[in-house]
PDB file of C-alpha atoms in Angstrom:
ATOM      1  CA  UNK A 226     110.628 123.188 101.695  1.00 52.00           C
ATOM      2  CA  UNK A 227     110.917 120.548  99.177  1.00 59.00           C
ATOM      3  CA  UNK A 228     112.576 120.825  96.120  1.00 65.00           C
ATOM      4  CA  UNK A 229     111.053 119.719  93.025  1.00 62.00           C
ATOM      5  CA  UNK A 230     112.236 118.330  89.954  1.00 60.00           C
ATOM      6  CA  UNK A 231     112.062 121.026  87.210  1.00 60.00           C
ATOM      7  CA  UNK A 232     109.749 119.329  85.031  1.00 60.00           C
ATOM      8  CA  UNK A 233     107.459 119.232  87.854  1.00 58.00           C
ATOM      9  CA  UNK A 234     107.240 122.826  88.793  1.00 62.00           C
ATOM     10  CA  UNK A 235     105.025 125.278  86.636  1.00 69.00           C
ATOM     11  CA  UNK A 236     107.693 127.432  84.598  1.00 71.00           C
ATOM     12  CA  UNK A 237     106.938 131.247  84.230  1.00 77.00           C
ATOM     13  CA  UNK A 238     108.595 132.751  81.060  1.00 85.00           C
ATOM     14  CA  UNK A 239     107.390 136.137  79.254  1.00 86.00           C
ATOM     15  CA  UNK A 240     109.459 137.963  77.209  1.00 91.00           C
ATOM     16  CA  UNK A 241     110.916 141.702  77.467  1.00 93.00           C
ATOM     17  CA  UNK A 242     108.708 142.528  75.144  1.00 95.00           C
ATOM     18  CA  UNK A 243     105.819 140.830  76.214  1.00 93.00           C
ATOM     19  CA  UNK A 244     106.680 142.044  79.719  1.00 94.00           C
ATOM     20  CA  UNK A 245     106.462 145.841  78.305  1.00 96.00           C
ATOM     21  CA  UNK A 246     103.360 145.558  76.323  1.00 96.00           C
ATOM     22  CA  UNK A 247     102.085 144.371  79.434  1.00 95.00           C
ATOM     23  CA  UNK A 248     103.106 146.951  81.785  1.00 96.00           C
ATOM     24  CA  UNK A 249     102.023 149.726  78.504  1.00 97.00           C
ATOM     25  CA  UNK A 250      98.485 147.790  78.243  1.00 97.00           C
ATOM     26  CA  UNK A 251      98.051 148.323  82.042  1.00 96.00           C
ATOM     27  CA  UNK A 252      98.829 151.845  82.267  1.00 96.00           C
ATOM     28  CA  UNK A 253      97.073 152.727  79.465  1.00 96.00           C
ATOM     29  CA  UNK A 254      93.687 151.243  81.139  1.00 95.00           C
ATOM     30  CA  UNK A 255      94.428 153.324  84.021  1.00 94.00           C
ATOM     31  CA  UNK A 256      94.445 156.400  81.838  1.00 94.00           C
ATOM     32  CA  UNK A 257      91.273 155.278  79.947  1.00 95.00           C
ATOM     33  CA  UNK A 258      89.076 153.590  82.755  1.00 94.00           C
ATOM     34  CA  UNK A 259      90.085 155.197  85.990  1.00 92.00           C
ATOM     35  CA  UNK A 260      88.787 156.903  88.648  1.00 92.00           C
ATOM     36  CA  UNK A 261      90.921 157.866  91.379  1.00 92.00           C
ATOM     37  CA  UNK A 262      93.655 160.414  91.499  1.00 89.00           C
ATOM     38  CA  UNK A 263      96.094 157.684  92.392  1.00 91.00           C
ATOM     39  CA  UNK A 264      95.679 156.472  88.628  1.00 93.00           C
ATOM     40  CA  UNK A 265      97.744 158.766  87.158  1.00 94.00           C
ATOM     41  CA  UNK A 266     100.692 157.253  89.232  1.00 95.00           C
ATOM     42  CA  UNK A 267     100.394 154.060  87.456  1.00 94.00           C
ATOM     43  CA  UNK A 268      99.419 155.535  84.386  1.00 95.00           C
ATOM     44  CA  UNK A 269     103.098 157.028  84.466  1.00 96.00           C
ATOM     45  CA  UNK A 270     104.946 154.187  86.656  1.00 96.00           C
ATOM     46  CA  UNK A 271     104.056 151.539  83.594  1.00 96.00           C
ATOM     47  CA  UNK A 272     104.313 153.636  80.715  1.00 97.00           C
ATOM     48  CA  UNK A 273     107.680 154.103  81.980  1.00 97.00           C
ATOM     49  CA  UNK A 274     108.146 150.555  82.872  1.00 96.00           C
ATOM     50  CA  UNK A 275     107.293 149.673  79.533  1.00 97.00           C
ATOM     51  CA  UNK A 276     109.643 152.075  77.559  1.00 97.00           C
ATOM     52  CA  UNK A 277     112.473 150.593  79.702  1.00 96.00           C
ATOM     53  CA  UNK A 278     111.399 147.687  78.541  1.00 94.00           C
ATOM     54  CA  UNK A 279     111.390 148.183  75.246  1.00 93.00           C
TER      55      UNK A 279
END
């Protein structure tokens, strides 16, 4: 594999906190919109996530 010079290469940044209001945004849909029993894993793998986060 090639390496690239940094300004060539797409750079991914997201902050903690932008990072946590993710993962609390996601789990939250899962307790809103879903349908399987599975969901309430998620709902409680990001909601913890996200207070880790934070």
């Amino acid at each position: 594999m090639a390496q690239q010079d940094p300004s060539e290469q797409q750079k991914l940044v997201i902050t903690l906190e932008e990072n946590a209001m993710d993962s609390l945004v996601h789990g939250i849909e899962h307790h809103l919109y879903g349908k399987r029993k599975s969901d309430w894993k998620y709902i409680v793998l990001h909601v913890f996530h996200a207070v880790e986060l934070f």
